[in-house]
């Protein structure tokens, strides 16, 4: 009889991204993406989609550069949090407890093998909409804004990592994430991984960093309700002078219908929709994509744009750019 | 510190419905709904949506009447199955082990307090598409049929029950389902419950049986990828002479975009879409709808059709119809 | 050989509606419908959808009551205008030339047999977007607003009329409109007419006034690009406390996907989409709907709501309400 | 006072395409595109979308090669036909009357300056659906097939031409088509033209033939009701092994949402949707796209695929391929 799955992480809570252009970035997230500001603290503004149940799903922090501040997962219970903290401590990845971030209780911070900062918390603040943002239907966190792209909730994030396999094993063994899809090169080297702790087919993905630089960020993705809304989002990005990198199109991997843009601070932001697709099987057999299959491009034949492999944040220095794995 | 949630049931597996018109019902599910036949056994035909990962999600059984044969949930693991069997035996609801149904291993059968037959199993047969039904993308169970309504997968089912509260407590306590929304009358009597074991906002619902008759069935629902596909489904039902009971419209409860029809055997079948809505909070606070709120009708004001409260299968006898709770 | 069709009217230009609540009505059209203000004159504010090519498509005029101010059609050429003016003068319907309305040249005003004020003009002012409203694509009149419902352009209007047949014959014979669909009661009395001068299946409709009162208004309709946007519009109306009268649903007549609301001044406003449906046949054979067919309700079975037959603007007086045709 | 517009051509009627693989091409149009066979004559099969009002919109003819057989427009009236025949005779483009093609009356054939064969007719056969294809709603030509891509109606076609300007002037002057958009190179040479005789923003387009070979064909396009259906069409093409050349994406020119594939005979076929966009202005000012603007690619930044400029039918011979304009 196999070991039972670890079910201690409930879902992705929020992502902190750094921006060297905080005002323009804020206008992008509020006016173009349609997010709502729900708090400020220090150099950070906290933002939310209209159906995120927690106070926020994005922490936008002014910085000298771009990239990921941290990503945070919510544990399923206080006991579940404590079990994972014990496992993290045993793994050598632990940074330690961090208190005082707006909107949630004590968080245990740790580094993945690539050096990204992550945290796990349980106690959280449920969003309470002020009167002018109260929804008409009580099973919705906040009024639909009808402004810009109207992103609904955070969906997933994507980091770059030098050693995908090491990161995969860390998240599977220490935190109980399940691998749903991966890319494995002909050499056997893993080049991409999609992991979940929910019935979404992934809560985050790591793809391969080609320049040997740890800790870089690829994108954060917000969910919209339909592919039609993502097409309309493309119109809205165009009208607002936002750089559209690629899409709308359908990824072969995970079949996500995606649209990728760069926010003013340089970070890639994606809006996406996966229809009614869920991974319900508790023993899902990971899909392994080969090099030959990935060369076919996206689902309907769009070739993967070069910058999708190369653009990460923070940007590489000249010296780093010279290094090629 | 609160008790930790029971996480032993993974998802709804399949529903068996009875039909007094097996040939017409089969044509409805295959030609109009776009399902695929994946097996026969005795008086039953097994059917699947193009993205159900198990061999089937619907068992259609010839019978003298209509209604629910049984509904089946898949456990998260063998150990999880055994834990729930122990709990079911302790609860007094147990019927016993049942082996030999196509497509899955031993199932433990039990009755809910209203008398519906349910079962729990772990071992299952993953669907293997024959060559002509192989999908172009390997992360999909079966080729998209491009026939009729093209339902993707089973989504949920809905039963009638005389005592909603007793049924809710049974599913919560014995099986670990979580209540996400409910209707509570001014008298305090519970009139509807929506329960989940996944990140879908419900895997099944029970609404109140007004005639004191146990074990009746309200509907089974299949998921489509977009609201646009549900609108098109309405066109297809119209063209095929299928009785459209109500919709397309958006339920206030759960915000499901729905369309309800009667299949030839008399059972209500629904196609639905919930956009990107998921219940991710492990400690979701159930939404309680009052009588006054429900009188407002559906989300955009459509009055709930009378037959939605009264039509269940099997149909009531004359004597039963006289009895009114 | 048949007479050749009159092709002198090019399209519906604008509709003037009266409102006793000008400030609230203006906020509705700008903030909720997503229209843009493009001029003011006297008691009127001029408004436009983002793809109306003329300066405006809606004139909103403060008044002691609600209803239609006038509706205006653009002629195909100066000569076409003069031909129709001659025909109008000959018909006895002429009111006379009217100059000085914002945004277009001299207009010839006339009354239809039911007493509605209409006008025909040729010279017009093409909309010139100010810098902040310039579109990214030069084949679009104005930047997509990404605010509220985002109506694209005026589509059609609908009046009530006591004698449908007399009005139909007037528009066909004097102005060259073509009948595409109609409702004819078992008694032979005409109860509804849909007329076009374009490839749209109708540019306006008249339905029967049951109270013998002339000149009343039923609704003005703005086009959206997809049914998905109309569903989203329903959410937005709900969030903004706008009264949804009926829909979203699909009319059997013309197969329009519609959603009807009341603006704060009491006038009915519709948003609608007809997909790729066009009437391309120059000799289209009008569709005649019978009483029995109309009793089936809308396309997918929704019963036509009572207020759809009774609510018009301006509202009836007590005395008028007593009168029933 | 300007000359009045010629309004004698009503709409595109049908396109004949040649295929060296008639059986495979037929299966593509029937099983994948969802068209209905409505006649056979000689080496040709006649096909229709579910809302084409005439008997057919596509004539598929077995041949030794691929390409355009002919394209046919319907005149607005018998008199209109006779006026255009007189103008064609005067222009030197006339081929002569052709009778006996299935489904319509006498057609006057002519060549455009590039050598494509075209025809104009008035009398036509309205499609009469057999009992099993009768629609539920009487304002629809045929039952919605719910098979494959379900194309609704023919929308437009696109030819290649060596001298765009000569062709534009021919269609404008002799037949009264109106130019809505065009591409003009920095050299002043015209590289593309979009012409209409309806309120659709184009009924056909000609783009530049780079190899100096006359009479070649670029694509025929069928309309779908929504962008969502075009995305789904991409899935269906993928599942059926149909070569997807480019899209789904939005053209900058005309803002058409398009998806281009090759049918088995080698001809490019497009499915497209333009939302509620219509050209209603009788004096529309043509949009002129510059070389620099076209280098930006499609609306949302997709680079125009090389084959879109080079692939036409019939394919070039080796000798022709060497020649480059």
Coordinates of N, CA and C in Angstrom, one line a residue, chain D residues 1-183:
Chain D
X1 N -22.5 68.3 -56.6 CA -23.1 67.1 -56.1 C -22.5 65.8 -56.7
X2 N -22.1 64.9 -55.8 CA -21.4 63.7 -56.3 C -22.3 62.8 -57.0
X3 N -21.8 61.9 -57.8 CA -22.5 60.9 -58.4 C -23.1 60.0 -57.3
X4 N -24.3 59.4 -57.6 CA -24.8 58.5 -56.6 C -24.2 57.1 -56.7
X5 N -24.1 56.5 -55.6 CA -23.4 55.1 -55.7 C -24.2 54.1 -56.5
X6 N -23.5 53.2 -57.2 CA -24.2 52.1 -57.8 C -24.5 51.1 -56.8
X7 N -25.8 50.6 -56.8 CA -26.2 49.7 -55.7 C -26.7 48.4 -56.3
X8 N -26.1 48.0 -57.4 CA -26.7 46.9 -58.2 C -26.3 45.5 -57.8
X9 N -25.2 45.3 -57.1 CA -24.8 44.0 -56.6 C -25.2 43.8 -55.2
X10 N -25.9 42.7 -54.9 CA -26.5 42.6 -53.6 C -25.5 41.9 -52.6
X11 N -24.9 40.8 -53.1 CA -24.0 40.1 -52.1 C -23.3 39.0 -52.9
X12 N -22.2 38.5 -52.2 CA -21.5 37.3 -52.7 C -22.5 36.1 -52.6
X13 N -22.5 35.4 -53.7 CA -23.4 34.2 -53.7 C -22.7 32.9 -53.4
X14 N -21.7 32.6 -54.2 CA -21.0 31.4 -54.0 C -19.6 31.4 -54.6
X15 N -18.8 30.5 -54.2 CA -17.4 30.4 -54.7 C -17.2 28.9 -55.2
X16 N -16.6 28.8 -56.3 CA -16.3 27.4 -56.8 C -14.8 27.2 -56.5
X17 N -14.4 26.1 -55.8 CA -13.0 25.9 -55.7 C -12.7 24.5 -56.3
X18 N -11.5 24.4 -56.8 CA -11.1 23.2 -57.5 C -10.2 22.4 -56.6
X19 N -10.3 21.1 -56.6 CA -9.5 20.3 -55.8 C -9.0 19.0 -56.5
X20 N -7.8 18.7 -56.3 CA -7.3 17.4 -56.9 C -7.6 16.2 -56.0
X21 N -8.1 16.5 -54.8 CA -8.5 15.4 -53.9 C -9.9 15.5 -53.5
X22 N -10.8 15.3 -54.5 CA -12.2 15.6 -54.2 C -12.9 14.8 -53.1
X23 N -12.5 13.6 -52.8 CA -13.1 12.9 -51.7 C -12.7 13.4 -50.4
X24 N -11.4 13.6 -50.3 CA -10.9 14.2 -49.0 C -11.4 15.6 -48.7
X25 N -11.4 16.4 -49.8 CA -12.0 17.7 -49.7 C -13.4 17.7 -49.2
X26 N -14.2 16.8 -49.8 CA -15.6 16.8 -49.5 C -15.8 16.4 -48.0
X27 N -15.0 15.4 -47.6 CA -15.1 15.0 -46.2 C -14.7 16.2 -45.3
X28 N -13.7 16.9 -45.7 CA -13.3 18.1 -44.9 C -14.5 19.1 -44.7
X29 N -15.1 19.4 -45.9 CA -16.2 20.4 -45.8 C -17.4 19.9 -45.1
X30 N -17.7 18.6 -45.2 CA -18.9 18.1 -44.6 C -18.7 17.7 -43.1
X31 N -17.6 16.9 -42.9 CA -17.4 16.4 -41.5 C -16.7 17.4 -40.6
X32 N -15.8 18.1 -41.1 CA -15.0 19.0 -40.3 C -15.6 20.4 -40.2
X33 N -15.9 21.0 -41.4 CA -16.5 22.3 -41.4 C -18.0 22.3 -41.0
X34 N -18.6 21.1 -41.2 CA -20.0 21.0 -40.8 C -21.0 21.5 -41.9
X35 N -20.5 21.5 -43.2 CA -21.4 22.0 -44.2 C -22.3 20.8 -44.7
X36 N -23.4 21.1 -45.4 CA -24.4 20.2 -45.9 C -24.3 20.1 -47.4
X37 N -24.3 18.9 -47.9 CA -24.4 18.7 -49.3 C -25.8 19.0 -49.8
X38 N -25.9 19.8 -50.9 CA -27.2 20.1 -51.4 C -27.3 19.9 -52.9
X39 N -26.5 19.2 -53.5 CA -26.6 18.9 -54.9 C -25.3 18.3 -55.5
X40 N -25.4 17.7 -56.6 CA -24.3 17.2 -57.4 C -24.6 17.5 -58.9
X41 N -23.5 17.8 -59.6 CA -23.7 18.0 -61.1 C -22.3 17.8 -61.7
X42 N -22.2 16.8 -62.5 CA -20.9 16.6 -63.2 C -19.8 16.2 -62.1
X43 N -18.7 16.9 -62.2 CA -17.6 16.7 -61.2 C -17.7 17.5 -60.0
X44 N -18.9 18.1 -59.8 CA -19.0 19.1 -58.7 C -20.0 18.6 -57.6
X45 N -19.7 18.9 -56.4 CA -20.6 18.8 -55.3 C -20.9 20.2 -54.7
X46 N -22.2 20.4 -54.4 CA -22.6 21.7 -54.0 C -22.8 21.7 -52.4
X47 N -22.3 22.7 -51.7 CA -22.3 22.6 -50.3 C -22.8 23.9 -49.7
X48 N -23.3 23.9 -48.5 CA -23.9 25.1 -47.9 C -23.7 25.1 -46.4
X49 N -23.6 26.3 -45.8 CA -23.6 26.5 -44.4 C -25.1 26.5 -43.9
X50 N -25.3 26.4 -42.6 CA -26.7 26.2 -42.2 C -27.5 27.4 -42.3
X51 N -27.0 28.6 -42.5 CA -27.8 29.8 -42.7 C -27.6 30.5 -44.0
X52 N -27.0 29.8 -45.0 CA -27.0 30.4 -46.3 C -28.5 30.2 -46.9
X53 N -29.0 31.3 -47.4 CA -30.4 31.2 -47.8 C -30.6 30.6 -49.2
X54 N -29.5 30.7 -50.0 CA -29.6 30.1 -51.3 C -29.2 28.6 -51.2
X55 N -29.4 27.9 -52.3 CA -29.2 26.5 -52.3 C -27.8 26.1 -51.8
X56 N -26.8 26.8 -52.2 CA -25.4 26.5 -51.8 C -24.6 27.8 -51.8
X57 N -23.4 27.7 -51.2 CA -22.5 28.8 -51.2 C -21.1 28.3 -51.6
X58 N -20.9 27.0 -51.8 CA -19.6 26.5 -52.2 C -19.9 25.4 -53.2
X59 N -19.2 25.5 -54.3 CA -19.2 24.5 -55.4 C -17.8 23.9 -55.4
X60 N -17.7 22.6 -55.1 CA -16.4 21.9 -55.0 C -16.3 21.0 -56.2
X61 N -15.3 21.3 -57.0 CA -15.1 20.7 -58.3 C -13.8 19.9 -58.4
X62 N -13.9 18.6 -58.7 CA -12.7 17.8 -58.9 C -12.0 18.3 -60.1
X63 N -10.7 18.4 -60.0 CA -9.8 19.0 -61.0 C -8.4 18.4 -60.9
X64 N -7.6 18.7 -61.9 CA -6.2 18.2 -61.8 C -5.4 19.1 -60.9
X65 N -5.9 20.2 -60.5 CA -5.2 21.1 -59.6 C -6.2 21.8 -58.6
X66 N -5.6 22.7 -57.8 CA -6.5 23.5 -56.9 C -6.7 24.9 -57.4
X67 N -7.4 25.7 -56.7 CA -7.6 27.1 -57.0 C -9.1 27.5 -57.2
X68 N -9.3 28.6 -57.7 CA -10.7 29.2 -57.8 C -11.2 28.7 -59.2
X69 N -12.4 28.1 -59.1 CA -13.2 27.9 -60.4 C -13.8 29.3 -60.8
X70 N -14.7 29.7 -60.0 CA -15.2 31.1 -60.2 C -15.9 31.5 -58.9
X71 N -16.1 32.8 -58.9 CA -16.9 33.4 -57.8 C -18.1 34.1 -58.4
X72 N -19.2 34.1 -57.6 CA -20.5 34.6 -58.2 C -21.1 35.5 -57.2
X73 N -21.6 36.6 -57.8 CA -22.4 37.6 -57.0 C -23.8 37.7 -57.4
X74 N -24.7 37.9 -56.5 CA -26.1 38.0 -56.9 C -26.4 39.5 -57.0
X75 N -27.1 39.9 -58.2 CA -27.6 41.2 -58.4 C -28.8 41.5 -57.5
X76 N -29.0 42.8 -57.4 CA -30.1 43.2 -56.5 C -31.5 43.0 -57.1
X77 N -31.5 43.0 -58.5 CA -32.8 42.9 -59.2 C -32.5 42.5 -60.6
X78 N -33.5 42.2 -61.4 CA -33.3 41.9 -62.8 C -32.7 43.1 -63.5
X79 N -33.3 44.2 -63.2 CA -32.8 45.5 -63.9 C -31.4 45.8 -63.5
X80 N -31.1 45.5 -62.3 CA -29.7 45.8 -61.8 C -28.7 44.9 -62.5
X81 N -29.1 43.6 -62.7 CA -28.3 42.7 -63.5 C -28.1 43.2 -64.9
X82 N -29.1 43.6 -65.5 CA -29.0 44.1 -66.9 C -28.1 45.3 -67.0
X83 N -28.2 46.2 -66.0 CA -27.3 47.4 -66.1 C -25.9 47.0 -65.9
X84 N -25.6 46.0 -65.0 CA -24.2 45.7 -64.8 C -23.7 44.9 -66.0
X85 N -24.5 44.1 -66.7 CA -24.1 43.4 -67.9 C -23.7 44.4 -69.0
X86 N -24.5 45.4 -69.1 CA -24.2 46.4 -70.1 C -22.8 47.1 -69.8
X87 N -22.6 47.4 -68.5 CA -21.3 48.0 -68.1 C -20.2 47.0 -68.3
X88 N -20.4 45.7 -68.0 CA -19.3 44.8 -68.2 C -19.0 44.6 -69.7
X89 N -20.0 44.6 -70.5 CA -19.8 44.5 -72.0 C -19.0 45.7 -72.4
X90 N -19.3 46.9 -71.9 CA -18.6 48.1 -72.3 C -17.2 48.1 -71.8
X91 N -16.9 47.4 -70.8 CA -15.6 47.4 -70.1 C -14.6 46.5 -70.8
X92 N -15.1 45.6 -71.7 CA -14.2 44.7 -72.3 C -13.9 43.5 -71.5
X93 N -14.5 43.3 -70.3 CA -14.2 42.2 -69.4 C -15.2 41.0 -69.7
X94 N -16.2 41.2 -70.5 CA -17.3 40.2 -70.6 C -16.8 38.9 -71.2
X95 N -17.3 37.8 -70.6 CA -17.1 36.5 -71.2 C -18.4 36.1 -71.9
X96 N -19.5 36.3 -71.2 CA -20.8 36.0 -71.8 C -21.8 35.3 -70.9
X97 N -23.0 35.1 -71.3 CA -24.0 34.4 -70.5 C -23.7 32.9 -70.3
X98 N -24.0 32.4 -69.1 CA -23.8 31.0 -68.9 C -25.0 30.5 -68.2
X99 N -25.7 29.5 -68.7 CA -26.9 29.0 -68.1 C -26.6 27.6 -67.6
X100 N -27.4 27.1 -66.8 CA -27.4 25.7 -66.5 C -26.6 25.3 -65.2
X101 N -26.1 26.3 -64.5 CA -25.4 25.9 -63.2 C -26.6 25.6 -62.2
X102 N -26.4 24.6 -61.4 CA -27.4 24.3 -60.4 C -27.8 25.5 -59.6
X103 N -29.0 25.7 -59.3 CA -29.4 26.5 -58.2 C -29.6 28.0 -58.5
X104 N -29.3 28.5 -59.7 CA -29.6 29.9 -60.0 C -29.8 30.0 -61.5
X105 N -30.3 31.2 -61.9 CA -30.7 31.4 -63.3 C -29.5 31.8 -64.1
X106 N -29.7 32.4 -65.2 CA -28.6 32.8 -66.1 C -27.6 33.7 -65.4
X107 N -26.3 33.4 -65.7 CA -25.3 34.2 -65.0 C -24.4 34.8 -66.1
X108 N -24.0 36.0 -65.9 CA -23.1 36.7 -66.9 C -21.7 36.6 -66.4
X109 N -20.9 35.9 -67.2 CA -19.5 35.7 -66.7 C -18.6 36.8 -67.3
X110 N -17.5 37.0 -66.5 CA -16.5 38.0 -66.9 C -15.2 37.7 -66.2
X111 N -14.2 38.3 -66.7 CA -12.9 38.2 -66.0 C -12.5 39.5 -65.4
X112 N -11.9 39.5 -64.2 CA -11.3 40.7 -63.6 C -10.0 40.9 -64.3
X113 N -9.3 42.1 -64.2 CA -8.1 42.3 -64.9 C -7.0 41.3 -64.6
X114 N -7.1 40.6 -63.5 CA -6.1 39.6 -63.2 C -6.4 38.2 -63.8
X115 N -7.6 38.1 -64.3 CA -7.9 36.9 -65.0 C -8.8 35.9 -64.2
X116 N -9.2 36.3 -63.0 CA -10.1 35.4 -62.3 C -11.5 35.4 -63.0
X117 N -12.2 34.3 -63.0 CA -13.5 34.2 -63.6 C -14.6 34.5 -62.5
X118 N -15.4 35.4 -62.9 CA -16.5 35.8 -62.0 C -17.8 35.8 -62.7
X119 N -18.9 35.8 -62.0 CA -20.2 35.9 -62.6 C -21.2 36.6 -61.8
X120 N -22.3 37.1 -62.5 CA -23.3 37.9 -61.8 C -24.6 37.3 -62.3
X121 N -25.5 37.1 -61.3 CA -26.8 36.5 -61.6 C -27.9 37.1 -60.7
X122 N -29.2 36.9 -61.1 CA -30.2 37.4 -60.2 C -31.1 36.3 -59.7
X123 N -31.7 35.6 -60.7 CA -32.6 34.5 -60.3 C -31.9 33.5 -59.5
X124 N -32.5 33.0 -58.4 CA -31.9 32.0 -57.5 C -32.9 31.1 -56.9
X125 N -32.4 30.0 -56.5 CA -33.2 29.0 -55.8 C -33.0 29.1 -54.3
X126 N -34.1 29.4 -53.6 CA -34.0 29.5 -52.1 C -34.0 28.0 -51.6
X127 N -33.1 27.8 -50.6 CA -32.9 26.5 -50.1 C -34.2 26.0 -49.4
X128 N -34.6 24.8 -49.7 CA -35.8 24.2 -49.1 C -35.2 23.0 -48.3
X129 N -35.2 23.1 -47.0 CA -34.6 22.0 -46.2 C -35.5 20.8 -46.2
X130 N -34.9 19.6 -46.4 CA -35.7 18.4 -46.3 C -36.2 18.2 -44.9
X131 N -37.2 17.4 -44.6 CA -37.7 17.3 -43.3 C -36.7 17.1 -42.2
X132 N -35.7 16.2 -42.4 CA -34.8 16.0 -41.3 C -33.8 17.1 -41.1
X133 N -33.8 18.1 -41.9 CA -32.9 19.3 -41.8 C -33.7 20.6 -41.5
X134 N -35.0 20.4 -41.3 CA -35.8 21.6 -41.0 C -35.5 22.2 -39.7
X135 N -35.4 23.6 -39.6 CA -35.0 24.2 -38.4 C -36.2 24.3 -37.4
X136 N -35.9 24.5 -36.2 CA -37.0 24.7 -35.2 C -37.6 26.1 -35.3
X137 N -36.7 27.1 -35.7 CA -37.2 28.5 -35.9 C -37.3 28.8 -37.3
X138 N -38.4 29.3 -37.8 CA -38.7 29.5 -39.2 C -37.9 30.6 -39.9
X139 N -37.2 31.4 -39.1 CA -36.4 32.5 -39.7 C -34.9 32.0 -39.9
X140 N -34.7 30.7 -40.0 CA -33.4 30.1 -40.2 C -33.5 29.2 -41.4
X141 N -32.5 29.2 -42.2 CA -32.6 28.4 -43.4 C -32.6 26.9 -43.2
X142 N -31.9 26.4 -42.2 CA -31.7 25.0 -42.1 C -31.3 24.7 -40.6
X143 N -31.6 23.5 -40.2 CA -31.3 23.1 -38.8 C -29.8 23.3 -38.5
X144 N -29.5 23.7 -37.3 CA -28.1 23.8 -36.9 C -27.5 22.4 -36.8
X145 N -26.4 22.1 -37.5 CA -26.0 20.7 -37.7 C -25.4 20.1 -36.4
X146 N -24.8 20.9 -35.5 CA -24.1 20.3 -34.4 C -23.1 19.3 -34.8
X147 N -22.3 19.6 -35.8 CA -21.3 18.6 -36.3 C -20.1 19.4 -36.8
X148 N -19.0 19.1 -36.2 CA -17.7 19.8 -36.6 C -17.8 21.3 -36.3
X149 N -17.3 22.1 -37.2 CA -17.1 23.5 -36.9 C -18.4 24.3 -37.1
X150 N -19.4 23.7 -37.8 CA -20.7 24.4 -37.9 C -20.7 25.7 -38.6
X151 N -20.0 25.9 -39.7 CA -20.0 27.2 -40.3 C -21.4 27.7 -40.7
X152 N -21.6 28.9 -40.5 CA -23.0 29.5 -40.6 C -23.3 29.8 -42.1
X153 N -22.4 30.6 -42.7 CA -22.6 31.1 -44.1 C -21.3 31.5 -44.7
X154 N -21.3 31.6 -46.0 CA -20.1 32.1 -46.7 C -20.0 33.6 -46.2
X155 N -18.7 34.0 -46.1 CA -18.5 35.4 -45.7 C -17.8 36.2 -46.8
X156 N -16.7 35.8 -47.2 CA -16.0 36.5 -48.3 C -14.9 35.6 -48.9
X157 N -14.3 36.0 -50.0 CA -13.2 35.3 -50.5 C -12.0 36.3 -50.8
X158 N -10.9 35.7 -51.0 CA -9.7 36.5 -51.2 C -8.9 36.0 -52.4
X159 N -8.6 36.8 -53.3 CA -7.7 36.4 -54.5 C -6.4 37.1 -54.4
X160 N -5.4 36.6 -55.1 CA -4.2 37.3 -55.4 C -4.3 38.0 -56.7
X161 N -3.6 39.1 -56.8 CA -3.6 39.8 -58.1 C -2.3 40.5 -58.3
X162 N -1.9 40.5 -59.5 CA -0.6 41.2 -59.8 C -0.7 42.7 -59.7
X163 N -1.8 43.2 -60.2 CA -2.0 44.7 -60.2 C -3.3 45.0 -59.4
X164 N -3.1 45.3 -58.1 CA -4.2 45.6 -57.2 C -5.0 46.8 -57.7
X165 N -4.3 47.8 -58.1 CA -5.0 49.1 -58.4 C -5.9 48.8 -59.6
X166 N -5.5 48.1 -60.6 CA -6.3 47.9 -61.8 C -7.5 47.1 -61.4
X167 N -7.4 46.2 -60.6 CA -8.5 45.4 -60.1 C -9.5 46.2 -59.3
X168 N -8.9 47.0 -58.4 CA -9.8 47.9 -57.6 C -10.6 48.8 -58.5
X169 N -10.0 49.5 -59.4 CA -10.7 50.4 -60.3 C -11.8 49.7 -61.1
X170 N -11.5 48.5 -61.5 CA -12.5 47.7 -62.3 C -13.7 47.4 -61.4
X171 N -13.5 46.9 -60.2 CA -14.7 46.6 -59.4 C -15.4 47.8 -58.9
X172 N -14.7 48.9 -58.7 CA -15.4 50.1 -58.2 C -16.2 50.7 -59.4
X173 N -15.6 50.8 -60.5 CA -16.2 51.6 -61.6 C -17.3 50.8 -62.4
X174 N -17.0 49.5 -62.6 CA -17.9 48.7 -63.5 C -19.0 48.1 -62.6
X175 N -18.7 47.8 -61.4 CA -19.7 47.0 -60.6 C -20.2 47.7 -59.3
X176 N -19.5 48.8 -59.0 CA -20.0 49.6 -57.9 C -19.6 49.2 -56.5
X177 N -18.6 48.3 -56.4 CA -18.1 47.9 -55.1 C -17.5 49.1 -54.4
X178 N -17.5 49.2 -53.1 CA -16.9 50.3 -52.4 C -15.7 49.8 -51.6
X179 N -14.6 50.5 -51.7 CA -13.3 50.2 -51.0 C -13.5 50.6 -49.6
X180 N -13.2 49.7 -48.7 CA -13.3 50.1 -47.2 C -11.9 50.2 -46.6
X181 N -11.0 49.3 -47.0 CA -9.6 49.4 -46.5 C -8.7 49.0 -47.6
X182 N -7.4 49.5 -47.5 CA -6.4 49.1 -48.5 C -5.0 49.2 -47.9
X183 N -4.1 48.6 -48.5 CA -2.7 48.7 -48.1 C -2.0 49.4 -49.3

